Amino acid sequence: MFARTKRLLLRPPWPEDAAELVAAIAGGDIVSNVRTLPKPYMRADAARHIARQMDMPTHEAACHIYLRTNGRPTLVGGIGFGLPSEGSRVPQLNYWVTRDCWGAGIATEAGEAVLETAFGALRYPMLCAHHTADNMVAGQTFAALDFHANEDVDETMTYLLTRERWLHRRQAFREAA
C-alpha cells in the first residue's frame, strides 16, 4: 500500500530500511510500549520484520509512516492491518509512532489513509484494534478514527469499527466540506 496525505508518505517497508527502522524503534520508546517486540531491538529483528511484511497477503497491509519534509522523508512510525492469527476473522489495525511525534496527530492521519484502503478498496466489513489499559493515548487515536470500545479483557482494551460506520462518517465529512 502506498498513500500520501497532507504531511505523510505511507509505503511498504523495504530491506534497505532496516537500519532506519532500528533507530526509530530503539530511539523512540517503541520497544517499551509494544509487548511483542524483542528487547533490545536489533538489525536482524528489523530485517525479519521487514521480510514478514513484504510477504503479507494482498488483502493485508503494512506501511512505514514517513514525515514529508523539504528533504528526505523521515521514518516516524508504522501502520497496517491484517489477521492477527490463523483462524482470526476480523483484521486488526496496528500502529506505532516515534516519541517525538506523539501528540502530533500522525497516527490518526495515517490511520485515515489505511482505513480508506481497508474499507474502501478491500471492502472489509470490520476492523478491530487493541491496546493495553495503560496506553490510553492509543485509545484516543482509535476514538479519533471512530472506533468504539468493545471490551476490556485482561487489561487489554478492544475497539471495533465497521465499514458501515466508516462510510457514514466519511459521507458526513464530505457533506460538511
Coordinates of C-alpha atoms in Angstrom, one line a residue:
M1 CA 0.0 0.0 0.0
F2 CA 1.2 3.5 -0.9
A3 CA -0.6 6.6 0.3
R4 CA 0.2 10.3 0.5
T5 CA -1.5 12.6 3.0
K6 CA -1.1 16.3 3.8
R7 CA 2.1 15.6 5.9
L8 CA 2.8 11.9 5.4
L9 CA 4.0 9.3 2.9
L10 CA 3.0 5.7 3.7
R11 CA 4.8 3.0 1.8
P12 CA 5.7 -0.7 2.3
P13 CA 8.9 -1.4 4.1
W14 CA 12.0 -2.4 2.1
P15 CA 15.1 -4.3 3.1
E16 CA 17.2 -1.2 3.0
D17 CA 15.0 0.3 5.7
A18 CA 16.4 -2.0 8.4
A19 CA 18.9 0.4 10.0
E20 CA 16.5 3.3 10.0
L21 CA 13.8 1.1 11.5
V22 CA 16.1 0.0 14.3
A23 CA 17.0 3.7 15.0
A24 CA 13.3 4.7 15.0
I25 CA 12.2 1.9 17.2
A26 CA 15.1 1.9 19.7
G27 CA 15.2 5.6 20.0
G28 CA 11.5 6.2 20.0
D29 CA 10.4 4.4 23.2
I30 CA 8.6 1.9 21.0
V31 CA 10.1 -1.2 22.5
S32 CA 8.7 -0.3 25.9
N33 CA 5.1 0.1 24.5
V34 CA 4.9 -2.8 22.1
R35 CA 5.0 -6.1 24.1
T36 CA 5.7 -8.3 21.0
L37 CA 9.0 -6.5 20.1
P38 CA 12.3 -8.2 21.1
K39 CA 14.3 -6.2 23.7
P40 CA 16.8 -5.0 22.6
Y41 CA 15.6 -4.4 19.1
M42 CA 18.4 -5.3 16.7
R43 CA 19.0 -5.0 12.9
A44 CA 18.4 -8.7 12.5
D45 CA 15.0 -8.2 14.2
A46 CA 14.2 -5.4 11.8
A47 CA 15.3 -7.5 8.8
R48 CA 13.0 -10.3 9.9
H49 CA 10.1 -7.9 10.5
I50 CA 10.5 -6.3 7.1
A51 CA 10.7 -9.7 5.3
R52 CA 7.5 -10.8 7.0
Q53 CA 5.8 -7.6 6.0
M54 CA 7.0 -7.9 2.4
D55 CA 5.4 -11.4 2.3
M56 CA 2.0 -10.2 3.5
P57 CA -1.0 -11.3 1.5
T58 CA -2.5 -8.7 -0.8
H59 CA -5.6 -8.4 1.5
E60 CA -3.4 -7.1 4.3
A61 CA -1.2 -4.0 4.5
A62 CA 1.9 -2.9 6.3
C63 CA 3.4 0.5 5.8
H64 CA 6.1 2.7 7.2
I65 CA 5.0 6.2 8.0
Y66 CA 7.3 8.9 6.8
L67 CA 7.0 12.6 7.6
R68 CA 7.4 14.5 4.4
T69 CA 10.0 17.3 4.7
N70 CA 11.8 19.6 2.3
G71 CA 14.5 17.0 2.1
R72 CA 14.5 13.3 2.6
P73 CA 11.3 11.9 4.4
T74 CA 11.8 10.9 8.0
L75 CA 10.6 7.5 9.3
V76 CA 8.3 8.3 12.2
G77 CA 6.2 5.1 12.5
G78 CA 4.5 2.1 11.1
I79 CA 0.9 1.2 10.5
G80 CA -1.1 -1.7 9.0
F81 CA -3.8 -4.2 9.2
G82 CA -4.1 -7.9 8.9
L83 CA -5.4 -11.0 10.6
P84 CA -3.6 -11.3 13.9
S85 CA -3.5 -15.1 14.0
E86 CA -4.6 -18.1 12.0
G87 CA -8.3 -18.6 12.3
S88 CA -9.0 -14.9 13.1
R89 CA -11.8 -13.4 11.1
V90 CA -11.5 -9.7 11.9
P91 CA -8.4 -7.9 10.7
Q92 CA -6.6 -5.8 13.3
L93 CA -5.3 -2.3 12.9
N94 CA -1.8 -1.7 14.5
Y95 CA 0.4 1.3 14.6
W96 CA 3.4 2.8 16.3
V97 CA 4.8 6.3 16.2
T98 CA 8.1 7.6 17.5
R99 CA 8.0 9.6 20.7
D100 CA 9.0 12.9 19.1
C101 CA 5.8 12.7 17.1
W102 CA 3.4 11.7 19.9
G103 CA 0.5 14.1 20.1
A104 CA 1.0 15.4 16.6
G105 CA -1.9 13.5 15.0
I106 CA 0.4 11.3 12.9
A107 CA -1.3 8.0 13.8
T108 CA -4.7 9.5 13.1
E109 CA -3.7 10.9 9.8
A110 CA -2.0 7.7 8.7
G111 CA -5.0 5.7 10.1
E112 CA -7.4 7.6 7.9
A113 CA -5.4 6.6 4.8
V114 CA -5.2 3.0 5.9
L115 CA -9.0 2.8 6.6
E116 CA -9.6 4.1 3.1
T117 CA -7.7 1.0 1.8
A118 CA -9.3 -1.5 4.2
F119 CA -12.8 -0.3 3.9
G120 CA -12.8 1.5 0.5
A121 CA -10.6 -0.7 -1.7
L122 CA -10.7 -4.0 0.1
R123 CA -14.2 -3.6 1.5
Y124 CA -13.6 -5.3 4.8
P125 CA -16.8 -5.4 6.9
M126 CA -15.0 -4.6 10.2
L127 CA -11.6 -3.9 11.8
C128 CA -10.6 -4.3 15.4
A129 CA -7.8 -2.6 17.4
H130 CA -6.3 -3.3 20.8
H131 CA -4.1 -1.5 23.4
T132 CA -3.0 -2.2 26.9
A133 CA -5.0 -0.4 29.6
D134 CA -2.1 1.8 30.5
N135 CA -1.8 3.2 26.9
M136 CA -4.8 5.5 26.8
V137 CA -3.2 7.6 24.0
A138 CA -3.8 4.7 21.7
G139 CA -7.4 4.7 22.8
Q140 CA -7.7 8.3 21.9
T141 CA -6.3 7.6 18.5
F142 CA -8.8 4.8 17.9
A143 CA -11.6 7.0 19.1
A144 CA -10.4 9.8 16.7
L145 CA -10.7 7.2 13.9
D146 CA -14.3 6.5 15.1
F147 CA -13.6 3.0 16.6
H148 CA -15.8 2.3 19.6
A149 CA -14.6 0.5 22.7
N150 CA -15.9 -3.1 22.7
E151 CA -14.4 -4.8 25.8
D152 CA -11.7 -4.7 28.4
V153 CA -10.2 -8.2 28.9
D154 CA -7.1 -8.9 31.0
E155 CA -6.1 -5.2 30.9
T156 CA -6.4 -5.0 27.1
M157 CA -8.9 -2.7 25.5
T158 CA -10.6 -3.8 22.3
Y159 CA -12.1 -1.5 19.7
L160 CA -14.2 -2.1 16.7
L161 CA -15.0 -0.1 13.6
T162 CA -17.5 -1.3 10.9
R163 CA -17.4 -0.4 7.3
E164 CA -20.9 0.9 7.6
R165 CA -19.9 3.3 10.4
W166 CA -16.8 4.3 8.5
L167 CA -18.9 5.0 5.3
H168 CA -21.4 7.1 7.3
R169 CA -18.6 9.1 8.9
R170 CA -16.9 9.6 5.6
Q171 CA -20.1 10.8 4.0
A172 CA -20.7 13.3 6.8
F173 CA -17.2 14.7 6.4
R174 CA -17.8 15.1 2.6
E175 CA -21.1 16.9 3.2
A176 CA -19.6 19.2 5.7
A177 CA -16.7 20.2 3.4

